[in-house]
Short mmCIF file of C-alpha atoms and ligand atoms in Angstrom, two decimals:
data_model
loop_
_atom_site.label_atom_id
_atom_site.label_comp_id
_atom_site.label_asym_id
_atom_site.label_seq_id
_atom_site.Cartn_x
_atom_site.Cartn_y
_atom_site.Cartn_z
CA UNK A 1 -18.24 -20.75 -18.12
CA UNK A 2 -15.94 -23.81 -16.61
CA UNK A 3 -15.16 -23.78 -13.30
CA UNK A 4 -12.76 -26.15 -11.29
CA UNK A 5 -15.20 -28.50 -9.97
CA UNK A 6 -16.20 -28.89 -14.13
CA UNK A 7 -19.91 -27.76 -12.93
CA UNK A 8 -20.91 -24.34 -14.63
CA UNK A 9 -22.55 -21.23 -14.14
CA UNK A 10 -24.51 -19.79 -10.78
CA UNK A 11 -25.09 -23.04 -8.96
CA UNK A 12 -21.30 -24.21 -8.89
CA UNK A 13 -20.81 -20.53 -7.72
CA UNK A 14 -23.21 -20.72 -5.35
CA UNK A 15 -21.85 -24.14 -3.73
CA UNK A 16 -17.89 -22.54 -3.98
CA UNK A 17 -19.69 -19.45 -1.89
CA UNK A 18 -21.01 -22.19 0.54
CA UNK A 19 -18.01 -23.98 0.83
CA UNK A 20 -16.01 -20.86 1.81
CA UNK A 21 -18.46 -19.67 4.49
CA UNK A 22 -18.08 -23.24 5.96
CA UNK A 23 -14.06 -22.86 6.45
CA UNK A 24 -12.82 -19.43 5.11
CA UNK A 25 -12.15 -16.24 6.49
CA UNK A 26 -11.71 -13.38 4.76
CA UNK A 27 -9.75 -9.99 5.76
CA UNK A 28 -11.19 -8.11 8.78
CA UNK A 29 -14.63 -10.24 8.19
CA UNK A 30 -16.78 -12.10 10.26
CA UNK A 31 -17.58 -16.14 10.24
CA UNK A 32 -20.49 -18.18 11.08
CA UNK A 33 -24.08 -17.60 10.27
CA UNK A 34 -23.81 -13.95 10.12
CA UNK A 35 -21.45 -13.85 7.91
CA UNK A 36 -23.61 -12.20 5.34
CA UNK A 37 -21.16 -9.85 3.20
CA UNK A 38 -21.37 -10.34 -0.25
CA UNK A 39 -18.68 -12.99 -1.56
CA UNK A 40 -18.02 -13.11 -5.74
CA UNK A 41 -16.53 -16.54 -7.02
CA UNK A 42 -13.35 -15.29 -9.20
CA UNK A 43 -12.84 -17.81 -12.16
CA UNK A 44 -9.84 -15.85 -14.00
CA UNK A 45 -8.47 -12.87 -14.38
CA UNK A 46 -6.93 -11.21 -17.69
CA UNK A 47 -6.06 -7.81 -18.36
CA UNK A 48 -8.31 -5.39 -16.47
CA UNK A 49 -10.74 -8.27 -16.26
CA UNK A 50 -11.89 -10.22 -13.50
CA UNK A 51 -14.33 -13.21 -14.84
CA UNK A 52 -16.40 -14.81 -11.92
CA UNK A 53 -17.28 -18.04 -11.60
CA UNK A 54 -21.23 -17.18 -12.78
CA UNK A 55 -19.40 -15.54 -16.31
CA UNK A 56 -19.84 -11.85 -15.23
CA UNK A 57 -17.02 -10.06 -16.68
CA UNK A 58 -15.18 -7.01 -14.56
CA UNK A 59 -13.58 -4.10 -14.81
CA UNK A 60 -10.88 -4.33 -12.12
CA UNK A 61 -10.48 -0.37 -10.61
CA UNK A 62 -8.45 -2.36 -7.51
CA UNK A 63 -5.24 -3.60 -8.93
CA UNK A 64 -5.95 -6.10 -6.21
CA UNK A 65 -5.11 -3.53 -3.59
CA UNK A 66 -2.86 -1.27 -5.61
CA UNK A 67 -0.76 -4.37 -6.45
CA UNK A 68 -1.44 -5.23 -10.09
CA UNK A 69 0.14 -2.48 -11.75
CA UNK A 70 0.45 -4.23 -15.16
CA UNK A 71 -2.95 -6.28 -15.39
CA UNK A 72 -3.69 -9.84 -14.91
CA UNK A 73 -2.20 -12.82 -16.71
CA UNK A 74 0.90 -10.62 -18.41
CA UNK A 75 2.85 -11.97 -20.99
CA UNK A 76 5.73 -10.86 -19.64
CA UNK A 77 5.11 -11.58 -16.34
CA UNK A 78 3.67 -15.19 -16.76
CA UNK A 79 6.55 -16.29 -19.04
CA UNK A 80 9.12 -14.51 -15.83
CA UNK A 81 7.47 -16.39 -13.28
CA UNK A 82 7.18 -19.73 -16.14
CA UNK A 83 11.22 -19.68 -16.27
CA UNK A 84 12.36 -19.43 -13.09
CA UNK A 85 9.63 -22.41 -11.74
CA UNK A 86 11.89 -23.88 -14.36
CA UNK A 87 15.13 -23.05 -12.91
CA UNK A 88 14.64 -22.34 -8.73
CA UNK A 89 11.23 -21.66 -7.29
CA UNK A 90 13.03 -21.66 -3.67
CA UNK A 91 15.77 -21.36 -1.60
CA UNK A 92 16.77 -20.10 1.58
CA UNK A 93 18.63 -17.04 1.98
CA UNK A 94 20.89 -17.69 4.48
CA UNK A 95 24.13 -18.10 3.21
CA UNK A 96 23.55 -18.05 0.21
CA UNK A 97 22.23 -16.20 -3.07
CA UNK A 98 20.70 -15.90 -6.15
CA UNK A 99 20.74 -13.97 -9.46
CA UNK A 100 17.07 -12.70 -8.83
CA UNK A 101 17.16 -11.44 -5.74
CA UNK A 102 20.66 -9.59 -7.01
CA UNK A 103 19.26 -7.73 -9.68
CA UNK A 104 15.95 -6.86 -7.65
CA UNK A 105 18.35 -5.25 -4.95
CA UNK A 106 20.49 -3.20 -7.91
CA UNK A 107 17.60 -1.60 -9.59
CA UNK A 108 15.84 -0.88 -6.46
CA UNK A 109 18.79 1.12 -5.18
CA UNK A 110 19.01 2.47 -8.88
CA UNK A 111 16.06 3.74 -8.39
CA UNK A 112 15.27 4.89 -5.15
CA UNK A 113 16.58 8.06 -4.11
CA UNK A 114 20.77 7.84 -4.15
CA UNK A 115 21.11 7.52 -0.38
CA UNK A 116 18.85 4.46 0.27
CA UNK A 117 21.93 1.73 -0.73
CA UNK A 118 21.14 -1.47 1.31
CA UNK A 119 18.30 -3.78 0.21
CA UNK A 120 16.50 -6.11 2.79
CA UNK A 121 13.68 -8.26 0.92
CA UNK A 122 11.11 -9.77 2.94
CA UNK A 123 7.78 -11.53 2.40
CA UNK A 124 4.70 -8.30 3.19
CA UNK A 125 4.51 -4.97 3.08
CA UNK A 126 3.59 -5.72 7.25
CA UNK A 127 6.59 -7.66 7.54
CA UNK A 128 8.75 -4.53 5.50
CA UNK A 129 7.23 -1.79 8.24
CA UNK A 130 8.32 -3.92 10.81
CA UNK A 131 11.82 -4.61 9.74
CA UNK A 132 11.79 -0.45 9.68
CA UNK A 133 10.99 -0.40 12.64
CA UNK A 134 13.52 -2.60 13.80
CA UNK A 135 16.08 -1.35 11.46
CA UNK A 136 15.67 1.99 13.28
CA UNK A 137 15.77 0.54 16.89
CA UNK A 138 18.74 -1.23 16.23
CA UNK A 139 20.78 1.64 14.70
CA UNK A 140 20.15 3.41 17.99
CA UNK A 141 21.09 0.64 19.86
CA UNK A 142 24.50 0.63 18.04
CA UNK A 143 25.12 4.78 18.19
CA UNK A 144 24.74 3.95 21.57
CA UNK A 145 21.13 5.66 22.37
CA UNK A 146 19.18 2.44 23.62
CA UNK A 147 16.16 4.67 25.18
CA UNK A 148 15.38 6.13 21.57
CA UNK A 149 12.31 3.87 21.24
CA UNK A 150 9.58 5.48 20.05
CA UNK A 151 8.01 6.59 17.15
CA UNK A 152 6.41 9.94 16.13
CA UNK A 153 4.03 9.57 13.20
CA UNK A 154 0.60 11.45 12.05
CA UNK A 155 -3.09 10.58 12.30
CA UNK A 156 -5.12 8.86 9.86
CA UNK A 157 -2.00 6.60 8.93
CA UNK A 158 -2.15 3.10 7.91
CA UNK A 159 0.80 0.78 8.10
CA UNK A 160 -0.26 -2.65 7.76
CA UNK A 161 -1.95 -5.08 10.32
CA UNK A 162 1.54 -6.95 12.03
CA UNK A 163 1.56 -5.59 15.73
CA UNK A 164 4.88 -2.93 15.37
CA UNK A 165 2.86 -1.71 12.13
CA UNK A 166 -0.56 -1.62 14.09
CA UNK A 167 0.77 0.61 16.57
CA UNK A 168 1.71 3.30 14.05
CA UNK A 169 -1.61 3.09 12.73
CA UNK A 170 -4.24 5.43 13.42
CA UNK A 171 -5.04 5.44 17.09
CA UNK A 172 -8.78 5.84 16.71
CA UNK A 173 -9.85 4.23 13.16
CA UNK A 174 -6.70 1.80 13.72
CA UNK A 175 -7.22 -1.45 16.29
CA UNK A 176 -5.33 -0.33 18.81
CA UNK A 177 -8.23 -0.35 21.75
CA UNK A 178 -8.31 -3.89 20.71
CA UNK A 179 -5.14 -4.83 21.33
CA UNK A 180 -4.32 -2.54 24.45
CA UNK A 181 -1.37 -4.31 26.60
CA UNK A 182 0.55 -5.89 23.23
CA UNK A 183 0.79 -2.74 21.35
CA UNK A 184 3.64 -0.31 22.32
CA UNK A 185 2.88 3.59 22.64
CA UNK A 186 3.81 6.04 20.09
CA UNK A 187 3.06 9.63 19.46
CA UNK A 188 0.63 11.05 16.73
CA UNK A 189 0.74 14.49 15.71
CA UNK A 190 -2.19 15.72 13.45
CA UNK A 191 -2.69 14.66 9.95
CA UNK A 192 -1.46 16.67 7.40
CA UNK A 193 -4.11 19.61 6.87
CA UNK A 194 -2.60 21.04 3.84
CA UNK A 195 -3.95 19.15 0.43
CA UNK A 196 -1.75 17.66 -2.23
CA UNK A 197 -1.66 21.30 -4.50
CA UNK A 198 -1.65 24.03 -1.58
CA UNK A 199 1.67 25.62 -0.13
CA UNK A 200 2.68 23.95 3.08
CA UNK A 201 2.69 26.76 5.79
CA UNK A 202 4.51 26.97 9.34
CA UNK A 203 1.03 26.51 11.07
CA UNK A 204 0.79 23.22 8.99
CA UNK A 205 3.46 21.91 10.55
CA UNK A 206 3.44 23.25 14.23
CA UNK A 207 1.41 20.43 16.07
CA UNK A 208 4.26 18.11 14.30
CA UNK A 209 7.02 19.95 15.08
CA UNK A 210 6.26 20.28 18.72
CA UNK A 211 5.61 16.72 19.36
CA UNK A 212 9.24 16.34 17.57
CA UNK A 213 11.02 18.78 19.59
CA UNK A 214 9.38 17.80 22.67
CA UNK A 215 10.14 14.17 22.54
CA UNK A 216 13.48 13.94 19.89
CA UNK A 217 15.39 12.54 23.01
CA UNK A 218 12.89 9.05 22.96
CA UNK A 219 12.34 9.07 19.24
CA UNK A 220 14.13 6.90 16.80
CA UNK A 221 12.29 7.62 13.81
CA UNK A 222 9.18 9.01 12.25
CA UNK A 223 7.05 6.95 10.32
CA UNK A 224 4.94 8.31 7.19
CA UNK A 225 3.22 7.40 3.90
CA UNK A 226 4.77 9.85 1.60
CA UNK A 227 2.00 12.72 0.01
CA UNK A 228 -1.04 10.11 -0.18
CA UNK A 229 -2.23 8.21 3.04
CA UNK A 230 -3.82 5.26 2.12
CA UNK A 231 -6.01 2.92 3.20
CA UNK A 232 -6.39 5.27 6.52
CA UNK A 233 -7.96 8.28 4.34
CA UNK A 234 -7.46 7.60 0.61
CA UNK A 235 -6.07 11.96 0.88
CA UNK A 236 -2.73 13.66 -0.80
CA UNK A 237 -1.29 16.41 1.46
CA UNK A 238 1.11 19.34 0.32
CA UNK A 239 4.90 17.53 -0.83
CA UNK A 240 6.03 20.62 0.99
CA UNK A 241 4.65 18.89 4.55
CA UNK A 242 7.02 16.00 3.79
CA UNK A 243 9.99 18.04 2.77
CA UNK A 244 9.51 20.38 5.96
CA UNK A 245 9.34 16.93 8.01
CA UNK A 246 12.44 15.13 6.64
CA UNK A 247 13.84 18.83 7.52
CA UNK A 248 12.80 18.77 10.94
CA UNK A 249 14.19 15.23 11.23
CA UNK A 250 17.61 16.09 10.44
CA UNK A 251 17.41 19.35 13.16
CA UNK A 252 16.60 16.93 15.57
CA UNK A 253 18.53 14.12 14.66
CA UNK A 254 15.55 11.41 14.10
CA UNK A 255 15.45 8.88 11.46
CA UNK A 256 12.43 9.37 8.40
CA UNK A 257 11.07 6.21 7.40
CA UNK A 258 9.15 6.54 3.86
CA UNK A 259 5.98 3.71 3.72
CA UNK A 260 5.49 3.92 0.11
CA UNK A 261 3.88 0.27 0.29
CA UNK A 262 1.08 2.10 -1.61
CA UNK A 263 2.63 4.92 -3.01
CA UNK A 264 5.72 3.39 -4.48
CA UNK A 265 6.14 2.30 -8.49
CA UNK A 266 4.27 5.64 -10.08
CA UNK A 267 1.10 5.18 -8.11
CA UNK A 268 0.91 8.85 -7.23
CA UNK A 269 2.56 10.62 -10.42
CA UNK A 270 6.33 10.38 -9.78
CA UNK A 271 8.25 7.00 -9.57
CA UNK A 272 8.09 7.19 -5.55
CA UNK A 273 5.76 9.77 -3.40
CA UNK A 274 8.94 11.23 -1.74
CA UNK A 275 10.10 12.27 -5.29
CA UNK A 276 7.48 14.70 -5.38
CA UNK A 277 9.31 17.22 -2.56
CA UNK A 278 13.06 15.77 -3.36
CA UNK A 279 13.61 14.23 -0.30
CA UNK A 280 15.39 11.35 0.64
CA UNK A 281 14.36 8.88 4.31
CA UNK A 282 16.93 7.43 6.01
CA UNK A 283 14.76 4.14 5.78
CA UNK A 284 11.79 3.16 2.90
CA UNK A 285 9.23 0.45 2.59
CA UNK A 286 7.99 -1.26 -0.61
CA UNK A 287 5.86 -3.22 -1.79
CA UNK A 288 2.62 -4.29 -3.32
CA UNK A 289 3.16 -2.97 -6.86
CA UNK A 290 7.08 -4.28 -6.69
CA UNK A 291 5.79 -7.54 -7.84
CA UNK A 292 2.94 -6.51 -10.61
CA UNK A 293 0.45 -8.15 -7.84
CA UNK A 294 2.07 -11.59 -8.85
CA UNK A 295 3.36 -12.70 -5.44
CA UNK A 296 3.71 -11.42 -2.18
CA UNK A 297 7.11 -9.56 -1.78
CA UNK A 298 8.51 -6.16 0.01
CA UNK A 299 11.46 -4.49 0.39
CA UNK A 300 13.04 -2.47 2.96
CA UNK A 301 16.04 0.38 1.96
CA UNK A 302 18.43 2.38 3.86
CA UNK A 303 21.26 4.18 3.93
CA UNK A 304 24.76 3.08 4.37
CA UNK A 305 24.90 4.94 7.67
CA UNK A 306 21.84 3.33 9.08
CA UNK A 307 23.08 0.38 8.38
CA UNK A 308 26.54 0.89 9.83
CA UNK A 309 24.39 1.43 12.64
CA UNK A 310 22.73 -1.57 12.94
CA UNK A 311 25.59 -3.14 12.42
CA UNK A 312 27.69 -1.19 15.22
CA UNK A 313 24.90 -2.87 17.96
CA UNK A 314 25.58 -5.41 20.32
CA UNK A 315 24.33 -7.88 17.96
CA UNK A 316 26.73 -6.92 15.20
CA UNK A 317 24.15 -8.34 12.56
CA UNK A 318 20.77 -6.98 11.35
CA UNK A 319 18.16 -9.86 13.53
CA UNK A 320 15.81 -10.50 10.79
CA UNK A 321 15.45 -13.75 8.63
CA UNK A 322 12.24 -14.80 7.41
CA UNK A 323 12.00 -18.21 5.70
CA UNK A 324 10.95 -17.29 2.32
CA UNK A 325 13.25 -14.05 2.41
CA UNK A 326 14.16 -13.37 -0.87
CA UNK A 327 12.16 -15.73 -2.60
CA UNK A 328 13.48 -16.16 -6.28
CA UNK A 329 10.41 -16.68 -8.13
CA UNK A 330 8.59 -13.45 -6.76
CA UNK A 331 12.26 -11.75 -6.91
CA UNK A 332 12.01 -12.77 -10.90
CA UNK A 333 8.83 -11.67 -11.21
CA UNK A 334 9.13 -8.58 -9.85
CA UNK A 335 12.52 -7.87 -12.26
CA UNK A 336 10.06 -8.83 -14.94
CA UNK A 337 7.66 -6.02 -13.55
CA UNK A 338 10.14 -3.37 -12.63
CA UNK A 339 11.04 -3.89 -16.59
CA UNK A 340 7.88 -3.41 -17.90
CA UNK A 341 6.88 -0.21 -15.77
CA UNK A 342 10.49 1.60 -16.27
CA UNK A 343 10.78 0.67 -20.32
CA UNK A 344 6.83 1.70 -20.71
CA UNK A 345 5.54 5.60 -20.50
CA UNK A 346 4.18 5.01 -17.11
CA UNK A 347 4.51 9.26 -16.00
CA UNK A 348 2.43 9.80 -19.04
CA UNK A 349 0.05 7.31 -18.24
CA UNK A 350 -0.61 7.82 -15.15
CA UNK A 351 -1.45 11.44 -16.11
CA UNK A 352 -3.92 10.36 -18.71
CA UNK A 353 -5.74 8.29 -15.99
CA UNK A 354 -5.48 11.15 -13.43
CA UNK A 355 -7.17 13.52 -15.68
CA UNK A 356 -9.65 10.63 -17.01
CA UNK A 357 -10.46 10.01 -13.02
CA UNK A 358 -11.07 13.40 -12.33
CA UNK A 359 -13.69 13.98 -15.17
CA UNK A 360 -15.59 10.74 -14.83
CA UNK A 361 -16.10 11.44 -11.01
CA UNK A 362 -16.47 15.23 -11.34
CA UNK A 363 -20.36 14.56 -11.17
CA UNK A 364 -20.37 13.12 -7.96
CA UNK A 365 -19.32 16.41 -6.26
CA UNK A 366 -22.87 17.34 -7.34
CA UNK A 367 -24.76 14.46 -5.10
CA UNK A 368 -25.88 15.30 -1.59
CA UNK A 369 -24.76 12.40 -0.09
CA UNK A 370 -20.88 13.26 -1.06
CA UNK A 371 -18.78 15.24 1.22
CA UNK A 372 -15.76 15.06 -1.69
CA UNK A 373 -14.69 13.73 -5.30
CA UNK A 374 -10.24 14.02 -4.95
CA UNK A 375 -7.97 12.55 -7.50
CA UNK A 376 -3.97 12.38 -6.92
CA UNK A 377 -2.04 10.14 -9.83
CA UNK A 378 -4.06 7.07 -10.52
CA UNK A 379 -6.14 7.08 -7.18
CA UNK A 380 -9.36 8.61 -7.56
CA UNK A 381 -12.31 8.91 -4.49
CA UNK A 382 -15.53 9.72 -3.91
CA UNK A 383 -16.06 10.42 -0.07
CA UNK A 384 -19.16 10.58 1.07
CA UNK A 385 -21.16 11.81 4.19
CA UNK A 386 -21.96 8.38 5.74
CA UNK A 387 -20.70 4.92 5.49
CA UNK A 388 -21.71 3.71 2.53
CA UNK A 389 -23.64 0.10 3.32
CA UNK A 390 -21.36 -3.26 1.75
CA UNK A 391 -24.33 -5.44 1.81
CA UNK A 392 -26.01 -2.84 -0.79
CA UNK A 393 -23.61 -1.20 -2.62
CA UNK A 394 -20.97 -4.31 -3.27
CA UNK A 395 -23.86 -5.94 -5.95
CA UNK A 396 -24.79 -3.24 -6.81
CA UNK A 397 -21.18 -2.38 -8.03
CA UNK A 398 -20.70 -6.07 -9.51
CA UNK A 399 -24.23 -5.75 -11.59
CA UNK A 400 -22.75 -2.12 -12.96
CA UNK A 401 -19.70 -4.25 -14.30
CA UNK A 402 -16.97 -2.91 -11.68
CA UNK A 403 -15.05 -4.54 -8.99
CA UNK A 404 -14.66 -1.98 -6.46
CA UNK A 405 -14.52 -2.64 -2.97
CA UNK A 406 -15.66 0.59 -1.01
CA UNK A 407 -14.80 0.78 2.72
CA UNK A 408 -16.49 3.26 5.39
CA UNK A 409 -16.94 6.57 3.47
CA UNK A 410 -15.03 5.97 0.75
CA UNK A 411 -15.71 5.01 -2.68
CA UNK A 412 -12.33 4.41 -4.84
CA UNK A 413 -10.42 3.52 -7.42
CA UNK A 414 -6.83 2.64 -8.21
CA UNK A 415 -6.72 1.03 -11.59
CA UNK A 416 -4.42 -1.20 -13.20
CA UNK A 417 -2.18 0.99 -15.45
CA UNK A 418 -3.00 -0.39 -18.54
CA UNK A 419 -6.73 0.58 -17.91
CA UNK A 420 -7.53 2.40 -21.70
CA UNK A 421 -9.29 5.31 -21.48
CA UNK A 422 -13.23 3.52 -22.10
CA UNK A 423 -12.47 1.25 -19.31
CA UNK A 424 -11.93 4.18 -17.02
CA UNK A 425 -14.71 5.28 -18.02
CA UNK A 426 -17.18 1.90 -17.16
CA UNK A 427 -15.29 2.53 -13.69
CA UNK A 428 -16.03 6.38 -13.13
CA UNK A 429 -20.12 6.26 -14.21
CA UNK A 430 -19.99 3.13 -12.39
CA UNK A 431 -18.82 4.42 -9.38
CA UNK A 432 -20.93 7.26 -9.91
CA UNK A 433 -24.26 5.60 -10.53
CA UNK A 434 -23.47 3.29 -7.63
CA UNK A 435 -22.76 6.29 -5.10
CA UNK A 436 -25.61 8.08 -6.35
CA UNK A 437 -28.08 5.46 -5.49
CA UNK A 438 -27.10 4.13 -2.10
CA UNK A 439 -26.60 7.72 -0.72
CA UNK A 440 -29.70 9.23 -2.81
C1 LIG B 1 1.01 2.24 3.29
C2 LIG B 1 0.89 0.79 3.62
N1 LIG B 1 1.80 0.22 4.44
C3 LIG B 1 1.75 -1.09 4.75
C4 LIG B 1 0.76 -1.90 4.24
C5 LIG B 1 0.73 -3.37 4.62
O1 LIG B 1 1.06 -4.14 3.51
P1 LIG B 1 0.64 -5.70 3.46
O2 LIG B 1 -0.85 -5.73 3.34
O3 LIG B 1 1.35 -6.21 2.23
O4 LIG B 1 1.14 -6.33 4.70
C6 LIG B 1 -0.21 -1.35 3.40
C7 LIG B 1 -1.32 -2.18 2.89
O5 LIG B 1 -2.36 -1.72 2.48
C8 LIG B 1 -0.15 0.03 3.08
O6 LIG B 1 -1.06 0.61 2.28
#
């Protein structure tokens, strides 16, 4: 197996490792000499397969974060992002405009729900929650309601790691006692109790509803990660919850703001998680999947009335403009991707992996150490009663033939969609074995 410095094998692995822990750091990891979690050279990637740098092959049940939707190394995708280093691989967006970025904005408003009709691309899904964020402040601003601030939202959210998105994060498995004095305050009603396939009652929705009520005067938006929250609890809840939210929303008179960073592009069963209870927001994030996991890219949508809003403030202008807004060559890849997931079967397939998800992990419910086995779309978890241990369980994963990167209590996979049924398979008794061990 050749690797870039032409060396092969386990030692030029090892000394890439080495190299890294001299100068690297990795997300929410430590450096220095006790920097001991496990670290796997990647060589390539193709298909569902990651090959590392020792020759190990991989099943890939990340997507690389729920990002590569299509595989690695597409044809399709390569050959988009091949033409368009050809033609443009930058240019700023202010004042002018390109072809890409054009046809990005068109079919995302084609496809979103009809009233989301004004596309602002920026570079993260962090960078999209915060451009919510301000979207929503600003459109307050210009109705003339300045003091409408704040923002109501539910536990056990995650909304990326930028300071505005931080501080709708979960209060207590979030970092907000870490960064006490920069973030601002919000409110945080329960998360939803109801799971993805029960009825959504009135007491479901109380604690929410009375935060709302009682604060609707200070609020100028809620912020929510349509029927699956992510990386803060890997857990559907009832569609009904978010239909009886963006209902309260309108009583009140508060903006909705859909994150469907994760949830977006059929992760979930339907083409967007707010499709599943028929709503519309007034404001929705994207990103990760928007892309096929080629390049970094998010988008932020609202509705013509939001952003007359924004628009009626003192600033007259929306005041956001990052440097690589808009960039073409993640714009064309990410046409290239939107292509391939709306001209392929994708409903259908996601159902087939659903189903394959929930059988292969069915036997984990069985293990002592597992609190719950939960599928919803392409997302399947094992959750188990303790924190599962990296430093044990991360080899152990690699030597089954996996890459899955468990965090806390939860053990899970969200595969690429072109994942055939066997390769499901390698990741459920992998996952399975794995979990079996480390909690048995
Ligand atoms: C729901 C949700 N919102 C926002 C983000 C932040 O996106 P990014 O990591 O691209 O900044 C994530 C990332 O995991 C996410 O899952």
């Amino acid at each position: 197996m050749a690797v870039a410095d032409g060396a092969g094998g386990a030692p030029a692995a090892a000394r890439l490792v080495e190299r890294d822990r001299a100068v690297v750091w990795h997300p929410y990891a430590a450096v220095g000499p006790d920097a001991r979690s496990p670290l796997f050279p990647v060589a390539s990637a193709s298909g569902v397969r990651l090959t590392l740098a020792d020759g190990r092959e991989l099943v890939d049940g990340m997507s690389s974060w729920w990002a590569a939707i299509h595989g690695y190394r597409h044809p399709v995708l390569d050959a988009a992002a091949h033409a368009q280093i050809d033609t443009m691989s930058h240019v700023m967006f202010g004042g002018l405009t390109h072809e890409p970025a054009v046809r990005l904005a068109e079919t995302l408003v084609a496809i979103t729900p009809a009233p989301l009709r004004r596309v602002f691309l920026c570079d993260s899904g962090s960078v999209s929650v915060e451009v919510a964020i301000k979207m929503a402040l600003q459109y307050w601003t210009g109705r003339g309601r300045p003091e409408r601030t704040r923002l109501l939202t539910v536990r056990r959210g995650y909304h990326g790691d930028t300071s505005g998105a931080m501080a709708v994060c979960d209060p207590d498995t979030g970092m907000h006692h870490l960064f006490t004095g920069l973030l601002s305050h919000h409110l945080f009603a329960p998360a939803p109790a109801c799971a993805f396939d029960e009825p959504c009652t009135d007491a479901h929705v109380a604690p929410f509803a009375a935060l709302l009520a009682a604060h609707a005067h200070e609020l100028a938006a809620v912020i929510i990660e349509p029927v699956l929250q992510g990386a803060g609890a890997m857990r559907g809840y009832a569609p009904g919850f978010l239909a009886r939210v963006r209902a309260l929303c309108d009583a009140h008179g508060v903006l909705l703001i859909a994150d469907e960073i994760a949830t977006g592009f059929g992760r979930t069963g339907e083409l967007f998680g707010c499709d599943h209870a028929g709503i519309s927001p007034d404001i929705m994030c994207v990103g990760k999947a928007l892309t096929g996991g080629y390049l970094t890219m998010a988008a932020t949508l609202c509705t013509e009335e939001v952003a007359d809003g924004v628009c009626a403030s003192e600033a007259g202008a929306f005041m956001h403009g990052p440097t690589f807004m808009a960039n073409p060559l993640a714009a064309a890849v990410a046409n290239a991707s939107l292509g391939l997931l709306l001209g392929s079967p994708w409903r259908a397939t996601v159902r087939r992996i659903e189903t394959e998800l929930a059988a292969g992990l069915a036997p984990a419910a069985d293990l002592p150490g597992v609190a719950e086995v939960r599928t919803l779309g392409a997302v399947g978890v094992i959750e188990t009663r303790e924190p599962v241990d990296m430093s044990v369980i991360q080899p152990l994963l690699v030597d089954l033939g996996v890459w899955i990167r468990p965090f806390g209590r939860l053990v899970y996979t969200m595969p690429p969609f072109i994942t055939s049924t066997a390769d499901v398979a390698t990741l459920t008794s992998a996952m399975v074995e794995a979990v079996a061990r480390v909690t048995g």
